[in-house]
Amino acid sequence: MANIIKKKNCRPTVGKSTHCTSYGVLQLLPLQDFKPPKELKAAFKNYKLGNLKQNSLSEDYVKLINSFPRVKKVEPKNYLIIFKICLYLETFEYQLRAAKHDLKNQKLIGDLDTFVVTVPTLEEDDPFISIGDSVELQNEKFTMYGRIVDIKEKQIYIQLNANDKSKVQDRLFNVKFSPSDWSMKCCHYALNTIHKNNLIHALYPKPSRNYRAELKDEFDWVNKNIKNNPEQKQAIINIVNNTSYPAPYILFGPPGTGKTMTLVEAICQIRIKHLSKNILICTSSNTAADEILKRLLSKSIPCKDIYRMYSPRKNWEDIDKNVGLCTNFVDNTCIFLPKDIFILKKIVITTLITCTRLARLNLKSDHFSYVFIDEAGQNTEVESLIPISLVSSLNNNGQGSLRAQVVLSGDPHQLGPTIWCKEIEHLLGHSMLERLMESKVYQKDEKNQYNPRYITKLLLNFRSQEPIMHVSNDLFYNKEVICTQNSNKKFVISNSRIFNKIFPISFIRCKGTEMYTELRSVYNEQEVHMVSYFVRKFMTATLGTRKIGENDIGIITPFKQQKIMIQKELYKKNLRNITVGTVETFQGQEKEIIIISTVRSRVFKHDGKTHIGFLSNPKRFNVAVTRAKNYLLIIGNPEILCEDSYWKALWDYCHEHNACVTI
């Protein structure tokens, strides 16, 4: 969108396939002054901006888009139009980025079943080309369509329609990639449902004057440890008793405070006290959904009561066979239960996007009594609407209502959703959890306390030693988090000059130079070698009486190319079980030892301000430095990193405790 907005002296036009091909730079218009014409509603009816023609509507539409950078927050009266247009712009940006991989005059190599094309621009875990996406193959005579069935490094395997396979031989094709827009369609559907059911204002709850006496602890705790955690007990009791209804209940969980443990216990207690009620659990990823499933099974919830619903794109080979009986796979094939069988399942677990498939069952709006959205801070607001739309209805008086207790679990100070169109990131990238926590209902009162009817902040950290959490606790959590980690397990390593025996953090000064590949991927070769050196040192260490193994170590770096180079270096030394990933990969994870390779060796200037680019994101910083349980090692150039206040706070803290090392 940045390139689009900067174009000058161009007439706003609307394209058929790309939705919007160019926008003129027009005077910014305050959003509240925009009056959506009737034609706009008609254009949105079929979710296609291609319905918009060259008329006055186009000019108003362009003015609206150009006003977005100045819009600070989404108000109820603008809810539908802002999020609708944000979804279209995000789709368009995604298509633009996928188009960078398009190829010309390519010869397809393969047999009668699958053909292969090499894509030089493809990077590891590229988000813009995925298995299942469509591919258009075109030459001067005809156009064919295929589907991506596999990706190996820079090679993409394409399966064509049966009638087209014979046309491939000895011909050259232009290859165009078409990323799936299924997730965006799901978001549009949910947004329209919420609008149709007149529920938008219900998403902006106001404080209720209704007084409810303090609820008694009459619970037989499944997890006995909950009994000694007052915040977890408070959250579970209030969730089970619907104290915030019809407003969502928020479970605010800083790193390592047991959000998932609390959700699982709440679900178990609902099953004990309200056996007939149905529960829907949605997460942003399959990994998170599977974790909840495994924990519920470990608490003796019968498998027959649980329905773990996967997307048709999920392969049976990738599923943990220990939970196979709970899934929607039959004879290794993904199916969807008919309504008469589905309604017998008391607990449904799925991802937010796959949850959309429940709409076709036409369930009653009160079928689910509880809706849990885990890691809600990682989802866009519109993604969170998908399960909420299933429990919304419109009564005879035209008033919308929620028919279930919605529970949002997450942390607004950790990573939010990934948005590719940066000009709308402050709107579409603002999760429902984060927006609600900025409203009066969910904020602290004059006594500096949250209203437990609506929100609970977990305070006991079970993961990290106190020094590892110290800086984040100070910067993000008002010093309220209390670490309970047993520090009796002594971390012993041979080189005491580098590793402080009594302080579980080391900040290693490294003045390596960041370099760029042809595709502008960033890496720092000196830090790669340093990571390898320290991994070998850690592999000689012990934690208590146990020797450190590969699975105890995690390596975090903000840049994908650095991740690739670190992996290659470790593979040379036959170390293949050490997790190496970006900050996004590690959200929700923990390791005994975390090594952070920051890579950065230069500063940037924008609008007169100095910053360190990608690393300046405080949420990314917070996640990276809170993954370690017993030791955190940071490798970087402090002269560069200290340009950012968060990294400077960490450096100063380490310096104060003699944990800054130059080698």
XYZ file of C-alpha atoms in Angstrom:
663
model
C 0.000 0.000 0.000
C 2.936 2.327 0.627
C 3.820 2.399 -3.060
C 0.194 2.909 -3.976
C -0.335 5.883 -1.720
C 2.838 7.629 -2.889
C 1.827 7.649 -6.558
C 0.981 11.145 -7.739
C -1.093 12.546 -10.597
C -2.870 9.269 -11.185
C -6.562 8.662 -11.539
C -7.976 6.209 -9.018
C -8.814 3.014 -10.844
C -10.244 -0.297 -9.872
C -8.920 -3.545 -11.254
C -10.779 -6.795 -11.683
C -8.377 -9.218 -10.058
C -6.245 -7.047 -7.820
C -9.211 -5.079 -6.481
C -7.348 -1.765 -6.481
C -4.516 -0.944 -8.842
C -3.753 2.654 -7.899
C -4.891 5.466 -5.667
C -4.253 9.148 -6.168
C -2.791 11.134 -3.304
C -5.814 13.125 -2.186
C -6.345 15.346 0.800
C -6.727 13.274 3.954
C -10.326 13.147 5.107
C -11.251 12.680 8.782
C -13.020 9.342 8.954
C -15.947 10.697 10.937
C -16.766 13.031 8.017
C -17.015 10.189 5.515
C -20.593 9.374 4.512
C -20.689 5.906 2.923
C -22.924 6.148 -0.165
C -25.527 3.519 -0.941
C -23.403 2.163 -3.782
C -20.709 1.143 -1.289
C -23.077 -1.185 0.534
C -24.098 -2.734 -2.765
C -20.459 -3.194 -3.746
C -19.710 -4.936 -0.460
C -22.615 -7.315 -0.915
C -20.539 -9.711 -3.007
C -17.259 -8.888 -1.229
C -15.699 -7.685 -4.501
C -14.193 -4.256 -4.890
C -14.251 -4.993 -8.597
C -17.910 -3.941 -8.502
C -16.779 -0.346 -7.957
C -16.658 1.610 -11.223
C -15.124 4.928 -12.213
C -17.569 7.231 -10.478
C -17.791 9.502 -7.473
C -17.693 6.476 -5.219
C -14.110 5.737 -6.279
C -12.958 9.172 -5.192
C -14.653 8.888 -1.792
C -13.219 5.429 -1.391
C -9.700 6.692 -2.084
C -10.143 9.539 0.371
C -11.232 7.081 3.004
C -8.214 4.849 2.468
C -5.833 7.774 2.594
C -7.347 8.822 5.914
C -6.504 5.487 7.566
C -2.991 6.401 8.792
C -4.592 9.151 10.890
C -7.310 6.976 12.389
C -6.256 6.174 15.949
C -8.915 3.597 16.819
C -11.999 1.905 15.431
C -15.291 3.274 16.730
C -18.578 1.305 16.638
C -20.106 3.547 13.953
C -17.163 2.891 11.593
C -16.549 -0.729 12.619
C -17.897 -2.472 9.531
C -16.482 -0.180 6.864
C -13.001 0.141 8.397
C -12.496 -3.581 8.899
C -14.015 -4.427 5.507
C -11.578 -2.155 3.703
C -8.666 -3.277 5.909
C -9.339 -6.875 4.903
C -9.343 -5.942 1.217
C -6.126 -3.957 1.531
C -4.439 -6.794 3.402
C -5.546 -9.252 0.706
C -4.227 -6.944 -1.989
C -0.875 -6.507 -0.228
C -0.593 -10.273 0.179
C -1.244 -10.765 -3.539
C 1.385 -8.170 -4.418
C 4.001 -9.953 -2.327
C 3.100 -13.346 -3.747
C 3.379 -11.879 -7.270
C 7.085 -11.194 -6.666
C 7.594 -14.937 -7.108
C 5.871 -15.057 -10.511
C 8.012 -16.488 -13.314
C 8.200 -16.090 -17.075
C 9.089 -18.597 -19.806
C 9.473 -21.584 -17.521
C 9.708 -25.185 -18.633
C 7.904 -27.587 -16.308
C 9.824 -30.717 -15.388
C 8.083 -33.872 -14.231
C 6.004 -36.888 -15.058
C 2.320 -37.361 -15.758
C 1.298 -36.704 -12.157
C 3.397 -33.852 -10.767
C 5.493 -31.120 -12.348
C 8.270 -29.114 -10.751
C 9.255 -25.477 -11.170
C 12.195 -23.768 -9.462
C 11.477 -20.379 -7.827
C 14.782 -18.528 -7.182
C 13.126 -15.885 -4.980
C 11.536 -18.411 -2.619
C 12.792 -18.299 0.975
C 12.465 -20.882 3.720
C 8.991 -20.825 5.317
C 7.901 -18.195 2.815
C 4.459 -16.992 3.996
C 3.197 -16.059 0.540
C 3.346 -19.467 -1.162
C 1.826 -22.487 0.555
C 0.812 -26.042 -0.192
C -2.739 -25.966 -1.527
C -2.393 -22.611 -3.294
C -3.481 -22.254 -6.906
C -1.067 -21.732 -9.798
C -1.885 -20.256 -13.206
C 0.218 -21.472 -16.153
C -0.121 -19.414 -19.283
C 1.420 -19.309 -22.756
C 0.395 -17.739 -26.050
C -2.118 -20.508 -26.835
C -3.890 -21.458 -23.624
C -4.045 -21.145 -19.845
C -3.953 -24.026 -17.363
C -4.523 -24.180 -13.624
C -2.862 -26.345 -11.033
C -2.390 -26.733 -7.302
C 0.765 -26.742 -5.185
C 1.104 -30.170 -3.563
C 4.612 -29.887 -2.092
C 7.451 -27.410 -1.515
C 11.088 -28.454 -1.076
C 13.578 -25.612 -0.675
C 13.172 -23.555 -3.883
C 11.289 -26.237 -5.818
C 7.508 -26.158 -6.059
C 5.569 -29.274 -7.052
C 2.422 -28.589 -9.073
C -0.424 -30.969 -9.820
C -2.441 -30.110 -12.922
C -5.975 -30.966 -13.899
C -6.065 -34.344 -15.612
C -6.986 -32.909 -19.016
C -4.081 -30.461 -19.015
C -1.167 -32.785 -18.238
C -0.552 -33.707 -21.869
C -0.147 -30.026 -22.858
C 3.000 -29.466 -20.765
C 5.651 -31.198 -22.864
C 8.277 -28.932 -24.467
C 6.317 -25.741 -23.824
C 7.247 -22.608 -21.894
C 4.829 -21.032 -19.469
C 4.435 -17.877 -17.450
C 3.782 -18.981 -13.865
C 1.522 -16.916 -11.648
C 0.942 -17.790 -7.997
C -2.465 -17.202 -6.409
C -2.379 -17.438 -2.604
C -5.502 -18.753 -0.944
C -7.906 -16.096 0.299
C -9.921 -18.563 2.396
C -8.955 -16.969 5.724
C -10.016 -13.535 4.462
C -13.342 -14.921 3.257
C -13.881 -16.369 6.726
C -13.197 -12.964 8.264
C -15.608 -11.252 5.854
C -18.292 -13.793 6.703
C -17.883 -13.254 10.448
C -17.852 -9.473 10.067
C -21.060 -9.563 8.018
C -22.743 -11.879 10.539
C -21.865 -9.605 13.443
C -23.205 -6.631 11.472
C -26.388 -8.455 10.438
C -27.038 -9.487 14.044
C -26.543 -5.912 15.246
C -23.811 -6.976 17.655
C -21.127 -4.366 16.990
C -22.084 -2.193 19.956
C -22.015 -5.272 22.201
C -18.302 -5.534 21.383
C -17.805 -2.248 23.259
C -19.061 -3.218 26.750
C -19.749 -0.630 29.405
C -19.384 -1.036 33.192
C -22.416 -2.637 34.776
C -23.842 -1.355 38.039
C -25.218 -4.750 38.940
C -23.573 -5.879 42.154
C -22.645 -9.496 42.567
C -21.482 -10.802 45.910
C -18.122 -12.516 46.091
C -18.431 -16.080 44.890
C -17.472 -18.851 47.269
C -14.762 -21.391 46.551
C -16.823 -24.570 46.358
C -14.691 -26.251 43.732
C -13.094 -29.669 43.863
C -9.926 -28.734 41.969
C -8.778 -31.176 39.304
C -5.306 -29.623 39.350
C -4.569 -29.408 43.070
C -1.891 -26.749 42.505
C -4.634 -24.287 41.547
C -5.742 -24.236 45.179
C -2.617 -22.278 46.140
C -2.861 -19.732 43.329
C -5.395 -17.000 44.218
C -5.449 -15.385 40.757
C -6.028 -18.663 38.932
C -8.793 -19.582 41.389
C -10.428 -16.182 40.967
C -10.404 -16.416 37.170
C -11.811 -19.948 37.068
C -14.607 -19.261 39.559
C -15.691 -16.148 37.663
C -15.484 -17.782 34.231
C -17.576 -20.764 35.325
C -20.157 -18.427 36.878
C -20.338 -16.040 33.882
C -19.643 -12.957 35.985
C -18.799 -10.745 32.996
C -21.641 -11.886 30.721
C -22.585 -10.571 28.188
C -19.153 -8.908 28.088
C -16.115 -11.124 27.362
C -14.006 -12.269 30.299
C -10.286 -11.561 29.921
C -7.565 -13.798 31.311
C -4.452 -11.614 31.226
C -1.427 -13.864 31.489
C 2.145 -12.496 31.476
C 4.858 -14.972 30.355
C 5.008 -18.242 32.262
C 2.005 -17.560 34.508
C -0.037 -20.583 33.436
C -2.696 -19.239 31.044
C -3.252 -22.635 29.423
C -3.288 -24.366 32.820
C -6.004 -21.959 33.952
C -8.094 -22.441 30.792
C -7.885 -26.231 31.067
C -8.968 -26.154 34.716
C -11.861 -23.809 33.866
C -13.024 -26.212 31.148
C -12.780 -29.159 33.549
C -14.832 -27.293 36.164
C -17.509 -26.437 33.604
C -17.738 -30.138 32.781
C -18.095 -30.963 36.485
C -20.697 -28.317 37.331
C -22.550 -27.958 34.013
C -22.363 -31.342 32.338
C -24.957 -30.512 29.691
C -23.264 -27.337 28.438
C -21.194 -27.280 25.257
C -17.788 -25.621 24.976
C -15.998 -24.209 21.912
C -12.224 -23.683 22.127
C -10.449 -21.748 19.376
C -6.761 -20.971 18.930
C -4.666 -19.220 16.303
C -2.550 -22.307 15.573
C -2.884 -26.080 15.431
C 0.001 -26.406 17.877
C -1.866 -24.437 20.541
C -5.089 -26.375 19.901
C -3.275 -29.708 20.194
C -1.679 -28.640 23.481
C -5.079 -27.903 25.016
C -6.423 -31.213 23.683
C -3.570 -33.214 25.242
C -3.977 -31.475 28.587
C -7.724 -32.134 28.656
C -7.158 -35.807 27.886
C -4.585 -35.954 30.695
C -7.312 -34.682 33.067
C -9.493 -37.702 32.202
C -11.939 -35.853 29.961
C -13.401 -38.716 27.843
C -12.174 -38.769 24.269
C -15.724 -39.428 23.038
C -16.804 -36.007 24.358
C -14.083 -34.112 22.462
C -14.067 -33.205 18.783
C -10.723 -31.924 17.505
C -11.597 -30.443 14.124
C -8.728 -29.972 11.647
C -8.719 -28.182 8.310
C -8.885 -30.337 5.129
C -5.349 -29.079 4.392
C -4.008 -30.947 7.403
C -2.288 -34.241 6.595
C -2.871 -37.334 8.694
C 0.888 -37.944 8.756
C 1.393 -34.700 10.711
C -1.068 -35.527 13.483
C -0.098 -36.959 16.859
C -1.562 -40.447 16.750
C -2.139 -40.363 20.535
C -5.059 -37.998 19.933
C -6.212 -39.502 16.629
C -9.481 -40.877 18.024
C -10.620 -37.353 18.942
C -10.048 -35.901 15.484
C -12.113 -35.549 12.327
C -9.960 -38.094 10.494
C -11.465 -41.410 9.404
C -9.249 -43.896 7.589
C -6.576 -41.186 7.314
C -9.047 -38.864 5.556
C -10.348 -35.550 6.898
C -14.146 -35.467 7.195
C -16.701 -33.176 8.832
C -19.367 -34.648 11.076
C -23.042 -34.323 10.162
C -25.068 -32.162 12.521
C -26.858 -35.011 14.328
C -23.507 -36.507 15.399
C -21.692 -33.213 15.929
C -24.174 -31.962 18.542
C -23.271 -34.940 20.743
C -19.729 -33.599 21.182
C -19.450 -31.521 24.358
C -16.029 -29.941 23.699
C -15.009 -28.723 20.239
C -11.378 -27.671 19.663
C -10.235 -26.028 16.443
C -8.421 -23.040 14.989
C -10.195 -19.739 14.463
C -10.261 -20.032 10.672
C -11.394 -23.666 10.580
C -14.125 -22.732 13.060
C -15.935 -21.052 10.145
C -16.935 -24.501 8.868
C -19.303 -24.845 11.820
C -21.506 -22.170 10.263
C -22.788 -24.642 7.657
C -24.297 -26.781 10.434
C -26.795 -24.007 11.268
C -26.409 -24.570 14.984
C -28.653 -22.727 17.407
C -27.012 -19.540 18.635
C -27.108 -20.932 22.184
C -25.603 -24.314 21.275
C -22.285 -23.301 22.861
C -22.479 -21.908 26.389
C -18.779 -21.012 26.551
C -16.366 -19.843 23.869
C -12.654 -19.803 24.746
C -10.218 -17.944 22.478
C -6.654 -18.774 23.487
C -3.678 -16.494 22.689
C -6.250 -13.880 21.728
C -3.564 -11.191 21.509
C -2.116 -12.917 18.433
C -5.347 -12.715 16.426
C -6.807 -9.831 14.491
C -10.061 -8.528 15.897
C -11.928 -9.878 12.873
C -10.479 -13.380 13.376
C -11.791 -13.325 16.941
C -15.239 -12.510 15.529
C -15.428 -15.907 13.787
C -16.356 -18.008 16.855
C -18.262 -15.071 18.382
C -20.468 -14.906 15.275
C -21.593 -18.489 15.935
C -23.098 -17.512 19.292
C -24.760 -14.261 18.200
C -28.389 -13.693 17.292
C -30.885 -10.980 16.433
C -34.137 -10.915 18.416
C -37.545 -9.729 17.244
C -36.850 -6.199 18.476
C -33.802 -5.878 16.247
C -31.404 -6.101 19.193
C -28.347 -8.289 18.929
C -27.121 -10.474 21.754
C -24.364 -12.907 22.623
C -25.667 -16.272 23.786
C -22.440 -17.563 25.346
C -19.767 -16.505 27.811
C -16.749 -15.506 25.720
C -13.297 -15.843 27.329
C -10.255 -14.140 25.797
C -6.920 -15.417 27.052
C -3.638 -13.724 26.215
C -1.156 -10.960 26.859
C -1.326 -7.595 25.054
C 2.403 -7.108 25.695
C 3.401 -10.122 23.611
C 3.376 -10.420 19.815
C 0.180 -9.482 18.046
C -1.102 -10.581 14.622
C 1.151 -10.312 11.560
C -0.094 -7.612 9.186
C 1.592 -7.139 5.799
C -0.034 -3.850 4.825
C 1.854 -1.578 7.218
C -0.365 1.489 6.736
C -3.272 -0.338 8.408
C -1.224 -2.293 10.950
C -2.363 0.003 13.774
C -5.983 -0.886 12.939
C -6.082 -4.482 11.711
C -3.089 -5.439 13.878
C -4.828 -4.301 17.067
C -6.367 -7.418 18.626
C -9.756 -7.455 20.322
C -7.988 -8.371 23.564
C -5.770 -5.307 23.350
C -8.623 -2.983 22.391
C -10.855 -4.173 25.226
C -8.065 -3.817 27.776
C -7.806 -0.146 26.810
C -11.482 0.401 27.648
C -12.758 1.479 31.046
C -14.380 -1.844 31.914
C -11.076 -3.709 31.857
C -8.758 -1.065 33.294
C -7.621 -0.672 36.879
C -9.679 1.468 39.228
C -8.563 4.239 41.575
C -7.261 1.563 43.968
C -5.027 0.181 41.186
C -7.059 -3.014 40.983
C -8.804 -4.816 38.134
C -12.479 -5.651 38.414
C -12.398 -9.461 38.867
C -15.898 -9.727 37.358
C -14.359 -8.881 33.981
C -10.622 -9.542 34.107
C -7.950 -11.386 36.042
C -4.229 -10.809 35.760
C -2.170 -13.882 36.620
C 0.818 -12.993 38.786
C 2.776 -16.144 39.672
C 5.433 -17.025 37.098
C 6.317 -20.733 37.084
C 8.873 -20.566 34.277
C 11.853 -18.335 34.910
C 14.321 -17.405 37.569
C 13.591 -13.900 38.833
C 16.518 -12.091 37.099
C 15.363 -13.414 33.705
C 11.902 -11.861 34.205
C 13.158 -8.742 35.988
C 13.435 -6.281 33.073
C 10.170 -7.334 31.411
C 8.396 -7.303 34.752
C 9.595 -3.755 35.272
C 8.847 -2.493 31.739
C 5.555 -4.249 30.979
C 3.910 -5.671 34.105
C 4.280 -2.968 36.783
C 6.627 -5.216 38.797
C 3.627 -7.340 39.815
C 4.816 -10.727 38.514
C 6.279 -13.000 41.189
C 8.694 -15.735 40.109
C 8.281 -19.062 41.892
C 11.018 -20.915 40.006
C 13.098 -23.113 42.277
C 16.637 -21.737 42.063
C 18.103 -24.696 43.973
C 18.978 -26.337 40.658
C 22.477 -24.974 40.215
C 23.632 -24.308 36.693
C 27.267 -25.452 36.473
C 29.540 -24.757 33.501
C 33.300 -24.892 33.117
C 34.029 -21.340 31.899
C 33.085 -19.198 34.918
C 34.643 -16.062 33.386
C 31.819 -15.881 30.864
C 29.003 -17.502 32.812
C 28.201 -15.867 36.129
C 27.537 -18.651 38.633
C 25.010 -16.684 40.652
C 23.329 -14.614 37.915
C 21.423 -16.452 35.126
C 22.029 -13.914 32.331
C 25.048 -13.082 30.163
C 25.146 -10.249 27.623
C 27.961 -10.969 25.169
C 29.332 -7.939 23.364
C 29.772 -8.738 19.667
C 30.653 -6.160 17.031
C 30.006 -8.293 13.979
C 28.690 -6.808 10.750
C 25.193 -7.485 9.448
C 25.195 -8.558 5.811
C 22.502 -9.015 3.177
C 21.761 -11.758 0.684
C 20.600 -11.003 -2.855
C 17.043 -11.194 -1.543
C 17.885 -8.663 1.199
C 17.786 -11.247 3.984
C 19.886 -10.196 6.976
C 22.599 -12.212 8.715
C 25.665 -11.680 10.914
C 28.357 -14.290 10.336
C 30.374 -13.490 13.445
C 27.328 -14.018 15.627
C 26.667 -17.339 13.889
C 30.093 -18.563 15.007
C 29.546 -17.179 18.509
C 26.245 -19.041 18.822
C 27.969 -22.263 17.799
C 30.748 -21.659 20.350
C 28.324 -21.117 23.225
C 26.155 -24.078 22.268
C 29.214 -26.308 22.644
C 29.911 -24.729 26.039
C 26.351 -25.288 27.201
C 26.496 -28.921 26.091
C 29.181 -29.479 28.757
C 27.041 -27.957 31.514
C 24.796 -29.539 34.113
C 21.557 -28.363 35.679
C 21.394 -29.813 39.136
C 22.345 -33.440 38.623
C 21.231 -33.553 35.001
C 23.439 -32.931 31.987
C 22.218 -30.350 29.491
C 20.947 -31.875 26.230
C 20.102 -30.466 22.809
C 16.390 -30.247 23.637
C 17.193 -27.950 26.567
C 18.556 -25.220 24.277
C 16.629 -22.755 22.146
C 18.152 -20.169 19.810
C 16.156 -17.061 18.918
C 17.013 -14.589 16.183
C 14.756 -11.956 14.608
C 15.935 -12.714 11.053
C 15.179 -15.809 8.961
C 18.532 -15.825 7.156
C 20.362 -15.826 10.487
C 18.206 -18.755 11.561
C 19.146 -20.670 8.398
C 22.866 -20.027 8.835
C 22.832 -20.994 12.524
C 21.053 -24.248 11.675
C 23.626 -25.073 8.998
C 26.473 -24.393 11.423
C 24.933 -26.650 14.068
C 24.237 -29.402 11.527
C 27.943 -29.439 10.666
C 28.547 -30.435 14.288
C 25.754 -33.013 14.176
C 23.535 -30.943 16.477
C 20.105 -31.385 14.891
C 17.735 -31.298 17.862
C 18.306 -27.717 18.976
C 15.327 -25.502 18.195
C 16.340 -22.453 16.133
C 13.676 -19.945 15.169
C 12.435 -16.403 14.974
C 10.722 -14.665 17.880
C 7.348 -15.586 16.370
C 8.336 -19.270 16.457
C 9.088 -19.117 20.177
C 5.955 -17.343 21.384
C 4.326 -19.738 23.820
C 7.472 -21.869 24.108
C 10.127 -22.193 26.793
C 13.593 -23.741 27.121
C 16.024 -24.263 29.972
C 18.554 -22.156 28.052
C 17.856 -19.457 25.482
C 20.490 -17.862 23.234
C 19.455 -14.664 21.429
C 21.402 -13.582 18.342
C 20.349 -9.976 17.687
C 22.329 -9.589 14.376
C 21.915 -5.796 14.238
C 25.051 -3.684 13.606
C 23.548 -0.456 12.268
C 20.985 2.145 13.225
C 18.313 3.723 11.054
C 16.785 7.167 10.883
C 13.176 7.893 10.022
C 11.311 11.186 10.448
C 14.285 12.516 12.388
C 14.226 9.627 14.891
C 16.943 7.015 15.364
C 15.885 3.387 15.744
C 17.178 -0.167 15.261
C 14.551 -1.328 12.796
C 12.937 -4.708 13.318
C 14.313 -4.989 16.862
C 12.581 -1.802 18.025
C 9.269 -3.610 18.510
C 8.768 -3.806 22.315
C 6.497 -6.867 22.010
C 9.180 -8.731 20.073
C 11.720 -7.798 22.749
C 9.405 -8.973 25.535
C 8.783 -12.384 23.997
C 12.456 -12.994 23.198
C 13.804 -12.298 26.677
C 11.133 -14.258 28.601
C 11.493 -17.724 27.033
C 14.369 -18.957 29.227
C 13.833 -20.932 32.410
C 17.356 -21.101 33.847
C 19.780 -19.193 31.630
C 19.537 -16.361 29.099
C 22.451 -15.431 26.862
C 22.259 -12.413 24.546
C 24.733 -11.821 21.729
C 24.801 -8.349 20.198
C 26.380 -4.946 19.810
C 25.340 -2.811 22.824
C 26.361 0.432 21.117
C 23.688 -0.266 18.506
C 21.084 -1.993 20.667
C 21.148 0.703 23.354
C 19.675 3.145 20.849
C 16.442 1.428 21.891
C 15.235 2.053 25.441
C 14.150 -1.565 26.043
C 17.456 -3.096 25.003
C 19.291 -0.407 26.963
C 17.346 -1.344 30.093
C 18.442 -4.966 29.644
C 22.092 -3.983 29.040
C 22.120 -1.681 32.089
C 20.622 -4.412 34.264
C 23.229 -6.918 33.109
C 26.014 -4.357 33.574
C 24.796 -3.688 37.111
C 25.213 -7.398 37.906
C 28.588 -7.858 36.159
C 26.958 -9.935 33.427
C 28.295 -7.996 30.407
C 31.170 -9.826 28.733
C 33.579 -9.032 25.912
C 35.421 -12.006 24.438
